[in-house]
Amino acid sequence: METRRVADILKNGQPDEKVIIKGWVRTKRALKGFAFAEVNDGSSLAGLQVVLDGEVPEYETLLKKINTGASIEVSGTLVASQGKGQKIELKADSAIIYGEADPETYPLQKKRHSFEFLRTISHLRSRTNTLGAVFRVRNACAAAIHQFFQDKGFLWIHSPIITASDCEGAGELFTVTNFDLNKLPQNEQGQVDFTQDFFGKPAYLTVSGQLQAEVMAMAFQNVYTFGPTFRAENSNTSRHLAEFWMIEPEMAFCDLEGDQNLAEEFLKYIFQFVLDKCPEDMEFFNKWVDKTILATADNIINNEFARITYTEAIALLEKADKKFEFPVEWGIDLQSEHERYLAEELFKKPAIVTNYPKDIKAFYMRLDDGEKTVAAMDVLAPNIGEIIGGSQREERLDVLERRIEEMNIEAESIGWYLDLRRYGTVPHAGFGLGFERLVQFMTGMTNIRDVIPFPRTPLNADF
């Protein structure tokens, strides 16, 4: 007898097949002489209905143990279901309880729980319908990302988690040290003497793999990173995590237009892949979480993204028949309200804004002619605002050195980065996408802490 996953049985199971399933009991309904139990193994939103009766060995004993949360193995025969809601069910011949769950203390009973409560039991919340659907979609998103880039011949690189450089220049870094924090060595100036630390200098958890991706793109042309990144930003909002995952492709011999084209193609591919792989879960989100989810996905997949410059965007915002909380003028960094107005109300589809003022962007972005703007881009999507940020990189050594000096960056600390411009420099471009922001966008979940299994936020590193 073959052990089968519930998703496979619900999709392909035929009456009279003998199967074994293993999973966790979601619900139990006992009637006179027989009982129904819904068993879910995480492979699908729906569980499989199991019918047990007095012919099952030790039926009375089993009935007392088959409670919500208990783990179980059931052997039996698939039969056409007589009830509503399912086409097929499993008539049990025998059952084994692996682990009981006390109905008095098990926190996931058959009722709706708030997401705030579920975050306090992250070790159990994946057994709920919503979180189970979230993590199946998250898995499909990750598979789609790799498939997209691998099909295009990109090389997946593993950028370092420990680094000595601050890519974004934001300064919101977690320090990595081997020091005894109660006995910190000091130098003559009374500062912490990092020459005695493990790496001989200050080291941090990475905020981005971009600079290392540029290194690898200079040898392999097209590469991407997909891994964890960290921000020590003391922000307790529904949009921020201290530990999150980033996707960062980098392409040699590529300009800003090529960067935009890849970003648009990438988003369309991911959404279509997830709709194909997780239709049941996406329908669930559309019904119970956000009734615009499927329409938003269709909007992404079947529309050509609008493309405008930052200067054009500012002009459109200044003409807008809408009062913004943050005033609009050339030189500001666009706020979420501005981005969402452009994507949701003005264009009613995703938009790519390019050529931002140099003073609000990073040192590595290519300086445009006229030297007021840089070849940067942000992809704005309805319901969320910025979803992707990227740029063509500055490949000219003299211009990059000037930018570094203007921004008071210590050139010596990134000499290796300047070497890329000294030895065989090429035009190149790339972008970054926060993985959790993408999953949040796809599922309609309002809090980013609910799209990662174990969220890391200020004062929270549980589980």
CSV table of C-alpha atoms in Angstrom, one decimal:
chain,number,residue,atom,x,y,z
A,1,MET,CA,0.0,0.0,0.0
A,2,GLU,CA,1.4,3.4,-1.1
A,3,THR,CA,1.7,6.5,1.2
A,4,ARG,CA,0.2,9.4,-0.7
A,5,ARG,CA,0.1,13.2,-0.1
A,6,VAL,CA,-3.3,14.7,0.4
A,7,ALA,CA,-2.9,17.1,-2.5
A,8,ASP,CA,-2.2,14.2,-4.8
A,9,ILE,CA,-5.2,12.2,-3.6
A,10,LEU,CA,-7.6,15.2,-3.9
A,11,LYS,CA,-6.4,15.8,-7.5
A,12,ASN,CA,-5.8,12.3,-8.8
A,13,GLY,CA,-7.3,9.8,-6.4
A,14,GLN,CA,-9.8,7.2,-7.7
A,15,PRO,CA,-12.4,5.1,-5.9
A,16,ASP,CA,-11.1,1.6,-4.8
A,17,GLU,CA,-7.5,2.7,-4.5
A,18,LYS,CA,-5.7,1.5,-1.3
A,19,VAL,CA,-3.7,4.3,0.2
A,20,ILE,CA,-2.0,5.4,3.4
A,21,ILE,CA,-2.0,9.1,4.6
A,22,LYS,CA,-0.1,10.7,7.4
A,23,GLY,CA,-0.9,14.1,8.8
A,24,TRP,CA,-2.6,16.2,11.5
A,25,VAL,CA,-6.2,16.2,12.5
A,26,ARG,CA,-8.0,19.5,11.8
A,27,THR,CA,-11.5,18.5,12.9
A,28,LYS,CA,-13.4,15.5,14.2
A,29,ARG,CA,-17.1,14.8,14.2
A,30,ALA,CA,-18.3,11.7,16.1
A,31,LEU,CA,-21.8,10.2,15.4
A,32,LYS,CA,-23.3,7.0,16.6
A,33,GLY,CA,-21.1,4.1,15.4
A,34,PHE,CA,-18.8,6.1,13.2
A,35,ALA,CA,-16.8,9.4,13.0
A,36,PHE,CA,-15.5,11.8,10.4
A,37,ALA,CA,-12.0,13.3,10.7
A,38,GLU,CA,-10.4,15.9,8.4
A,39,VAL,CA,-6.7,15.2,8.0
A,40,ASN,CA,-4.3,17.7,6.6
A,41,ASP,CA,-0.6,17.0,5.7
A,42,GLY,CA,0.4,20.6,4.6
A,43,SER,CA,0.4,19.7,0.9
A,44,SER,CA,-2.9,21.5,0.2
A,45,LEU,CA,-5.4,24.0,1.6
A,46,ALA,CA,-8.1,21.3,1.9
A,47,GLY,CA,-7.7,18.2,4.0
A,48,LEU,CA,-8.9,14.7,3.2
A,49,GLN,CA,-12.1,13.5,5.0
A,50,VAL,CA,-11.5,10.2,6.7
A,51,VAL,CA,-14.4,7.9,7.7
A,52,LEU,CA,-13.8,5.6,10.7
A,53,ASP,CA,-16.3,3.1,12.0
A,54,GLY,CA,-16.5,0.2,14.5
A,55,GLU,CA,-14.7,-2.2,12.1
A,56,VAL,CA,-11.4,-0.2,12.6
A,57,PRO,CA,-9.3,-2.0,15.3
A,58,GLU,CA,-9.5,-0.3,18.7
A,59,TYR,CA,-12.1,2.2,17.4
A,60,GLU,CA,-13.3,3.4,20.8
A,61,THR,CA,-9.8,4.0,22.0
A,62,LEU,CA,-8.8,5.8,18.8
A,63,LEU,CA,-11.9,8.0,18.9
A,64,LYS,CA,-10.8,9.4,22.3
A,65,LYS,CA,-7.3,10.3,20.9
A,66,ILE,CA,-8.3,11.7,17.5
A,67,ASN,CA,-8.6,15.3,18.6
A,68,THR,CA,-7.7,18.5,16.7
A,69,GLY,CA,-3.9,18.7,16.5
A,70,ALA,CA,-3.2,15.0,16.9
A,71,SER,CA,-0.8,13.3,14.4
A,72,ILE,CA,-2.2,10.2,12.6
A,73,GLU,CA,-1.6,7.6,10.0
A,74,VAL,CA,-4.6,6.1,8.3
A,75,SER,CA,-4.7,3.1,5.9
A,76,GLY,CA,-7.8,2.5,3.9
A,77,THR,CA,-9.7,2.6,0.6
A,78,LEU,CA,-10.7,5.7,-1.3
A,79,VAL,CA,-14.4,6.0,-2.0
A,80,ALA,CA,-16.7,8.5,-3.7
A,81,SER,CA,-17.9,11.0,-1.1
A,82,GLN,CA,-21.6,11.2,-0.3
A,83,GLY,CA,-21.3,14.5,1.4
A,84,LYS,CA,-20.8,18.1,0.1
A,85,GLY,CA,-17.5,19.8,-0.3
A,86,GLN,CA,-15.3,16.8,-1.4
A,87,LYS,CA,-15.4,14.4,-4.3
A,88,ILE,CA,-13.5,11.6,-2.6
A,89,GLU,CA,-12.8,10.4,1.0
A,90,LEU,CA,-10.9,7.7,2.7
A,91,LYS,CA,-12.7,4.8,4.4
A,92,ALA,CA,-10.3,3.7,7.1
A,93,ASP,CA,-9.3,0.1,7.6
A,94,SER,CA,-6.8,1.0,10.4
A,95,ALA,CA,-5.3,4.0,12.1
A,96,ILE,CA,-2.3,4.8,14.2
A,97,ILE,CA,-1.9,7.8,16.5
A,98,TYR,CA,1.6,9.1,16.5
A,99,GLY,CA,1.1,12.0,18.9
A,100,GLU,CA,-1.9,13.2,20.9
A,101,ALA,CA,-3.0,16.8,21.4
A,102,ASP,CA,-4.8,17.7,24.6
A,103,PRO,CA,-8.1,19.5,23.5
A,104,GLU,CA,-8.0,21.5,26.7
A,105,THR,CA,-4.6,23.1,26.0
A,106,TYR,CA,-4.0,22.8,22.2
A,107,PRO,CA,-4.2,26.5,21.1
A,108,LEU,CA,-5.5,25.9,17.6
A,109,GLN,CA,-9.1,25.0,18.0
A,110,LYS,CA,-11.7,25.2,15.3
A,111,LYS,CA,-12.2,29.0,15.3
A,112,ARG,CA,-10.7,32.1,13.8
A,113,HIS,CA,-7.5,33.3,15.5
A,114,SER,CA,-6.0,36.8,15.1
A,115,PHE,CA,-2.7,37.0,13.3
A,116,GLU,CA,-1.3,38.8,16.4
A,117,PHE,CA,-2.2,35.8,18.5
A,118,LEU,CA,-0.8,33.4,16.0
A,119,ARG,CA,2.6,35.2,16.0
A,120,THR,CA,2.9,34.2,19.6
A,121,ILE,CA,2.7,30.6,18.6
A,122,SER,CA,4.8,30.6,15.4
A,123,HIS,CA,5.8,27.0,16.1
A,124,LEU,CA,2.2,26.0,15.5
A,125,ARG,CA,0.7,28.7,13.3
A,126,SER,CA,1.7,27.0,10.0
A,127,ARG,CA,-1.0,24.4,10.7
A,128,THR,CA,-3.7,27.1,10.1
A,129,ASN,CA,-5.4,27.5,6.7
A,130,THR,CA,-4.0,31.1,6.1
A,131,LEU,CA,-0.4,30.5,7.2
A,132,GLY,CA,-0.3,27.2,5.4
A,133,ALA,CA,-1.4,28.9,2.2
A,134,VAL,CA,1.1,31.7,2.8
A,135,PHE,CA,4.1,29.3,3.1
A,136,ARG,CA,3.0,27.3,0.0
A,137,VAL,CA,2.9,30.5,-2.0
A,138,ARG,CA,6.2,31.5,-0.5
A,139,ASN,CA,7.7,28.2,-1.6
A,140,ALA,CA,6.2,28.6,-5.1
A,141,CYS,CA,7.7,32.1,-5.4
A,142,ALA,CA,11.1,30.9,-4.5
A,143,ALA,CA,10.9,28.1,-7.0
A,144,ALA,CA,9.7,30.5,-9.7
A,145,ILE,CA,12.6,32.9,-9.0
A,146,HIS,CA,15.2,30.2,-9.5
A,147,GLN,CA,13.4,28.8,-12.5
A,148,PHE,CA,13.2,32.2,-14.2
A,149,PHE,CA,16.9,33.0,-13.8
A,150,GLN,CA,18.2,29.5,-14.4
A,151,ASP,CA,16.2,29.3,-17.7
A,152,LYS,CA,17.9,32.5,-18.8
A,153,GLY,CA,21.4,31.2,-18.0
A,154,PHE,CA,22.0,33.3,-14.9
A,155,LEU,CA,24.5,31.9,-12.3
A,156,TRP,CA,23.2,31.8,-8.7
A,157,ILE,CA,25.9,33.1,-6.4
A,158,HIS,CA,26.0,32.9,-2.7
A,159,SER,CA,27.0,36.4,-1.5
A,160,PRO,CA,28.5,36.6,2.0
A,161,ILE,CA,26.3,37.1,5.1
A,162,ILE,CA,29.3,38.6,7.0
A,163,THR,CA,30.8,41.7,5.4
A,164,ALA,CA,32.9,44.7,6.1
A,165,SER,CA,31.0,47.0,3.7
A,166,ASP,CA,27.8,48.9,4.1
A,167,CYS,CA,26.3,48.7,0.5
A,168,GLU,CA,23.5,51.1,1.1
A,169,GLY,CA,25.4,53.6,3.2
A,170,ALA,CA,22.4,53.6,5.7
A,171,GLY,CA,24.5,52.6,8.7
A,172,GLU,CA,21.8,50.4,10.1
A,173,LEU,CA,24.0,47.4,10.6
A,174,PHE,CA,24.3,44.5,13.0
A,175,THR,CA,27.8,44.2,14.2
A,176,VAL,CA,29.4,40.7,14.2
A,177,THR,CA,32.1,40.2,16.9
A,178,ASN,CA,33.9,37.5,18.8
A,179,PHE,CA,34.7,39.8,21.7
A,180,ASP,CA,33.6,39.2,25.3
A,181,LEU,CA,31.3,42.1,25.5
A,182,ASN,CA,32.1,42.5,29.2
A,183,LYS,CA,35.8,43.0,28.5
A,184,LEU,CA,36.1,45.0,25.3
A,185,PRO,CA,39.7,45.9,24.3
A,186,GLN,CA,40.4,49.5,23.7
A,187,ASN,CA,43.0,51.4,21.7
A,188,GLU,CA,44.9,54.5,22.7
A,189,GLN,CA,42.0,56.7,21.7
A,190,GLY,CA,39.6,54.9,24.1
A,191,GLN,CA,37.7,53.3,21.2
A,192,VAL,CA,37.0,49.6,20.7
A,193,ASP,CA,40.1,48.0,19.2
A,194,PHE,CA,38.7,45.9,16.4
A,195,THR,CA,42.2,44.9,15.3
A,196,GLN,CA,42.0,42.3,18.1
A,197,ASP,CA,38.6,41.0,16.9
A,198,PHE,CA,38.1,37.8,14.8
A,199,PHE,CA,38.3,39.6,11.5
A,200,GLY,CA,40.8,42.2,12.5
A,201,LYS,CA,38.3,45.0,11.7
A,202,PRO,CA,34.6,45.8,12.2
A,203,ALA,CA,32.4,43.3,10.5
A,204,TYR,CA,28.6,43.3,10.0
A,205,LEU,CA,25.7,41.2,8.9
A,206,THR,CA,25.1,42.1,5.2
A,207,VAL,CA,22.4,44.6,4.1
A,208,SER,CA,22.8,43.6,0.4
A,209,GLY,CA,24.7,41.2,-1.8
A,210,GLN,CA,24.8,43.7,-4.7
A,211,LEU,CA,28.4,44.7,-4.6
A,212,GLN,CA,29.5,41.1,-4.5
A,213,ALA,CA,27.1,40.3,-7.4
A,214,GLU,CA,28.8,43.0,-9.4
A,215,VAL,CA,32.1,41.2,-8.8
A,216,MET,CA,30.7,38.0,-10.2
A,217,ALA,CA,28.9,39.7,-13.1
A,218,MET,CA,32.3,40.9,-14.2
A,219,ALA,CA,33.2,37.2,-14.8
A,220,PHE,CA,29.9,35.5,-15.6
A,221,GLN,CA,27.9,38.3,-17.2
A,222,ASN,CA,24.5,37.4,-15.7
A,223,VAL,CA,24.2,36.4,-12.0
A,224,TYR,CA,21.7,36.6,-9.2
A,225,THR,CA,21.8,36.4,-5.4
A,226,PHE,CA,18.9,35.0,-3.3
A,227,GLY,CA,19.6,35.0,0.4
A,228,PRO,CA,19.1,36.6,3.8
A,229,THR,CA,19.9,40.2,4.6
A,230,PHE,CA,19.7,42.2,7.8
A,231,ARG,CA,18.8,45.8,8.9
A,232,ALA,CA,19.2,47.0,12.4
A,233,GLU,CA,16.4,49.5,11.9
A,234,ASN,CA,14.4,50.0,15.1
A,235,SER,CA,11.1,50.1,13.3
A,236,ASN,CA,8.0,48.3,14.6
A,237,THR,CA,5.8,48.6,11.5
A,238,SER,CA,3.9,46.1,9.3
A,239,ARG,CA,6.5,46.7,6.6
A,240,HIS,CA,9.8,46.1,8.3
A,241,LEU,CA,11.8,43.1,9.4
A,242,ALA,CA,15.3,42.9,10.8
A,243,GLU,CA,16.0,39.7,8.9
A,244,PHE,CA,14.6,39.2,5.4
A,245,TRP,CA,15.5,37.7,2.0
A,246,MET,CA,16.6,39.6,-1.1
A,247,ILE,CA,16.8,38.7,-4.8
A,248,GLU,CA,19.4,40.8,-6.6
A,249,PRO,CA,20.2,40.0,-10.3
A,250,GLU,CA,23.2,41.8,-11.9
A,251,MET,CA,23.8,41.9,-15.6
A,252,ALA,CA,27.0,42.9,-17.4
A,253,PHE,CA,26.7,44.6,-20.8
A,254,CYS,CA,23.3,45.9,-19.7
A,255,ASP,CA,21.8,49.4,-19.5
A,256,LEU,CA,18.8,51.0,-17.7
A,257,GLU,CA,16.4,49.9,-20.4
A,258,GLY,CA,17.6,46.3,-20.2
A,259,ASP,CA,17.2,46.5,-16.4
A,260,GLN,CA,13.6,47.7,-16.7
A,261,ASN,CA,12.8,45.0,-19.3
A,262,LEU,CA,14.1,42.2,-17.1
A,263,ALA,CA,12.3,43.5,-14.0
A,264,GLU,CA,8.9,43.6,-15.9
A,265,GLU,CA,9.4,40.2,-17.4
A,266,PHE,CA,10.5,38.8,-14.0
A,267,LEU,CA,7.4,40.0,-12.1
A,268,LYS,CA,5.0,38.7,-14.8
A,269,TYR,CA,6.7,35.3,-14.7
A,270,ILE,CA,6.5,35.0,-10.9
A,271,PHE,CA,2.9,35.9,-10.8
A,272,GLN,CA,1.9,33.5,-13.6
A,273,PHE,CA,4.0,30.7,-12.0
A,274,VAL,CA,2.3,31.0,-8.6
A,275,LEU,CA,-1.2,31.2,-10.2
A,276,ASP,CA,-0.4,27.9,-12.0
A,277,LYS,CA,1.1,26.2,-9.0
A,278,CYS,CA,-1.1,27.4,-6.2
A,279,PRO,CA,-4.6,28.2,-7.7
A,280,GLU,CA,-6.4,26.9,-4.6
A,281,ASP,CA,-4.3,29.0,-2.2
A,282,MET,CA,-4.7,32.1,-4.4
A,283,GLU,CA,-8.4,31.7,-4.5
A,284,PHE,CA,-8.4,31.4,-0.7
A,285,PHE,CA,-6.6,34.7,-0.4
A,286,ASN,CA,-8.9,36.4,-2.9
A,287,LYS,CA,-11.9,35.2,-0.9
A,288,TRP,CA,-10.8,35.7,2.7
A,289,VAL,CA,-7.9,38.1,2.8
A,290,ASP,CA,-8.1,40.6,-0.1
A,291,LYS,CA,-10.8,40.4,-2.8
A,292,THR,CA,-8.5,42.2,-5.3
A,293,ILE,CA,-5.7,39.6,-5.3
A,294,LEU,CA,-6.6,37.8,-8.5
A,295,ALA,CA,-7.4,41.1,-10.3
A,296,THR,CA,-4.0,42.5,-9.2
A,297,ALA,CA,-2.2,39.4,-10.5
A,298,ASP,CA,-4.0,39.7,-13.8
A,299,ASN,CA,-3.1,43.4,-13.9
A,300,ILE,CA,0.6,42.5,-13.5
A,301,ILE,CA,0.6,39.7,-16.0
A,302,ASN,CA,-1.5,41.2,-18.8
A,303,ASN,CA,-0.4,44.9,-18.8
A,304,GLU,CA,2.6,46.6,-20.3
A,305,PHE,CA,4.1,48.6,-17.4
A,306,ALA,CA,4.0,52.4,-17.7
A,307,ARG,CA,7.4,54.0,-17.9
A,308,ILE,CA,8.1,57.6,-16.9
A,309,THR,CA,11.0,59.6,-15.6
A,310,TYR,CA,11.1,61.0,-12.1
A,311,THR,CA,10.8,64.5,-13.5
A,312,GLU,CA,7.6,63.5,-15.4
A,313,ALA,CA,6.3,61.8,-12.3
A,314,ILE,CA,6.7,64.9,-10.2
A,315,ALA,CA,4.9,67.0,-12.8
A,316,LEU,CA,2.0,64.5,-12.8
A,317,LEU,CA,1.9,64.6,-9.0
A,318,GLU,CA,1.9,68.4,-8.9
A,319,LYS,CA,-1.1,68.4,-11.2
A,320,ALA,CA,-2.9,65.7,-9.2
A,321,ASP,CA,-6.4,66.6,-7.9
A,322,LYS,CA,-5.4,65.1,-4.6
A,323,LYS,CA,-3.9,66.5,-1.4
A,324,PHE,CA,-0.8,64.5,-0.3
A,325,GLU,CA,0.4,64.4,3.3
A,326,PHE,CA,4.0,64.9,2.0
A,327,PRO,CA,4.3,68.0,-0.3
A,328,VAL,CA,5.5,67.3,-3.8
A,329,GLU,CA,8.5,69.1,-5.4
A,330,TRP,CA,11.4,68.1,-7.5
A,331,GLY,CA,14.2,66.6,-5.4
A,332,ILE,CA,12.1,64.8,-2.8
A,333,ASP,CA,12.2,61.0,-2.4
A,334,LEU,CA,8.8,59.7,-3.5
A,335,GLN,CA,6.7,58.5,-0.5
A,336,SER,CA,4.4,55.5,-0.6
A,337,GLU,CA,1.3,57.7,-1.1
A,338,HIS,CA,2.9,59.3,-4.2
A,339,GLU,CA,3.9,55.9,-5.6
A,340,ARG,CA,0.5,54.3,-5.0
A,341,TYR,CA,-1.3,57.3,-6.6
A,342,LEU,CA,0.8,56.8,-9.7
A,343,ALA,CA,0.2,53.1,-9.9
A,344,GLU,CA,-3.3,52.8,-8.6
A,345,GLU,CA,-5.1,56.0,-9.6
A,346,LEU,CA,-3.2,57.5,-12.5
A,347,PHE,CA,-1.9,54.6,-14.5
A,348,LYS,CA,-4.1,51.8,-12.9
A,349,LYS,CA,-1.2,49.4,-13.5
A,350,PRO,CA,2.4,48.9,-12.6
A,351,ALA,CA,4.7,51.8,-13.5
A,352,ILE,CA,8.5,52.1,-13.7
A,353,VAL,CA,9.9,55.5,-12.6
A,354,THR,CA,13.5,56.3,-13.8
A,355,ASN,CA,16.3,58.9,-13.5
A,356,TYR,CA,16.0,60.1,-9.9
A,357,PRO,CA,17.9,63.1,-8.5
A,358,LYS,CA,21.5,62.0,-7.7
A,359,ASP,CA,21.3,63.4,-4.1
A,360,ILE,CA,18.7,60.9,-3.0
A,361,LYS,CA,20.3,57.8,-4.5
A,362,ALA,CA,23.4,55.7,-3.8
A,363,PHE,CA,26.9,56.4,-4.9
A,364,TYR,CA,27.1,53.5,-7.3
A,365,MET,CA,24.3,54.6,-9.6
A,366,ARG,CA,25.4,55.9,-13.0
A,367,LEU,CA,25.4,59.7,-13.4
A,368,ASP,CA,23.2,60.9,-16.2
A,369,ASP,CA,24.2,63.6,-18.7
A,370,GLY,CA,23.7,66.9,-17.1
A,371,GLU,CA,24.7,65.4,-13.7
A,372,LYS,CA,21.5,66.2,-11.9
A,373,THR,CA,20.0,62.7,-12.0
A,374,VAL,CA,21.2,59.1,-12.0
A,375,ALA,CA,20.1,56.0,-14.1
A,376,ALA,CA,18.0,54.6,-11.3
A,377,MET,CA,14.6,52.9,-11.5
A,378,ASP,CA,11.8,51.9,-9.1
A,379,VAL,CA,9.0,49.6,-10.1
A,380,LEU,CA,5.7,50.7,-8.5
A,381,ALA,CA,2.8,48.4,-8.2
A,382,PRO,CA,-0.9,49.0,-7.2
A,383,ASN,CA,-1.7,48.3,-3.5
A,384,ILE,CA,1.9,48.3,-2.3
A,385,GLY,CA,4.0,51.1,-4.0
A,386,GLU,CA,7.7,50.3,-4.7
A,387,ILE,CA,8.3,46.6,-5.2
A,388,ILE,CA,11.6,46.7,-7.1
A,389,GLY,CA,14.5,49.2,-6.9
A,390,GLY,CA,17.5,49.1,-9.3
A,391,SER,CA,19.9,51.1,-11.5
A,392,GLN,CA,22.5,51.1,-14.1
A,393,ARG,CA,25.8,51.1,-12.2
A,394,GLU,CA,28.5,53.7,-12.6
A,395,GLU,CA,31.2,51.9,-14.7
A,396,ARG,CA,33.4,55.0,-15.3
A,397,LEU,CA,36.3,55.0,-12.8
A,398,ASP,CA,36.8,58.8,-12.7
A,399,VAL,CA,33.1,59.5,-12.2
A,400,LEU,CA,32.8,56.9,-9.5
A,401,GLU,CA,35.8,58.2,-7.7
A,402,ARG,CA,34.3,61.7,-7.8
A,403,ARG,CA,30.9,60.4,-6.5
A,404,ILE,CA,32.6,58.6,-3.7
A,405,GLU,CA,34.5,61.7,-2.7
A,406,GLU,CA,31.3,63.8,-2.8
A,407,MET,CA,29.5,61.4,-0.5
A,408,ASN,CA,32.4,61.2,2.0
A,409,ILE,CA,32.9,57.5,1.4
A,410,GLU,CA,36.4,56.1,2.3
A,411,ALA,CA,37.7,55.0,-1.1
A,412,GLU,CA,40.3,52.7,0.5
A,413,SER,CA,37.6,50.5,2.1
A,414,ILE,CA,36.2,49.7,-1.4
A,415,GLY,CA,39.3,49.6,-3.4
A,416,TRP,CA,38.3,46.2,-4.8
A,417,TYR,CA,35.1,47.7,-6.1
A,418,LEU,CA,37.0,50.4,-7.9
A,419,ASP,CA,39.3,47.7,-9.4
A,420,LEU,CA,36.2,46.4,-11.3
A,421,ARG,CA,36.3,49.8,-13.2
A,422,ARG,CA,40.1,49.6,-13.6
A,423,TYR,CA,40.3,46.2,-15.2
A,424,GLY,CA,37.8,45.4,-18.0
A,425,THR,CA,34.9,47.7,-16.9
A,426,VAL,CA,31.6,47.3,-18.8
A,427,PRO,CA,28.2,48.9,-18.6
A,428,HIS,CA,26.1,46.9,-16.1
A,429,ALA,CA,22.9,47.1,-14.2
A,430,GLY,CA,20.8,45.2,-11.7
A,431,PHE,CA,17.9,45.5,-9.2
A,432,GLY,CA,16.8,44.3,-5.8
A,433,LEU,CA,13.5,42.8,-4.6
A,434,GLY,CA,12.6,42.1,-1.1
A,435,PHE,CA,11.3,38.6,-1.1
A,436,GLU,CA,8.8,39.1,1.8
A,437,ARG,CA,7.4,42.2,0.2
A,438,LEU,CA,6.8,40.1,-2.9
A,439,VAL,CA,5.0,37.4,-0.9
A,440,GLN,CA,3.0,40.1,0.9
A,441,PHE,CA,2.0,41.6,-2.4
A,442,MET,CA,0.9,38.3,-3.8
A,443,THR,CA,-1.1,37.1,-0.9
A,444,GLY,CA,-2.6,40.4,0.3
A,445,MET,CA,-1.3,39.8,3.9
A,446,THR,CA,-1.2,43.2,5.6
A,447,ASN,CA,1.7,42.5,8.0
A,448,ILE,CA,5.1,41.4,6.7
A,449,ARG,CA,5.6,39.3,9.9
A,450,ASP,CA,3.0,36.9,8.6
A,451,VAL,CA,4.8,35.9,5.4
A,452,ILE,CA,8.0,34.7,7.0
A,453,PRO,CA,8.0,31.6,9.3
A,454,PHE,CA,9.9,33.2,12.1
A,455,PRO,CA,9.9,37.0,12.0
A,456,ARG,CA,12.8,38.9,13.5
A,457,THR,CA,11.8,42.4,14.7
A,458,PRO,CA,12.9,44.8,17.5
A,459,LEU,CA,12.7,42.9,20.9
A,460,ASN,CA,11.6,39.7,19.1
A,461,ALA,CA,13.9,36.8,18.3
A,462,ASP,CA,11.7,34.0,19.5
A,463,PHE,CA,11.6,30.5,18.1
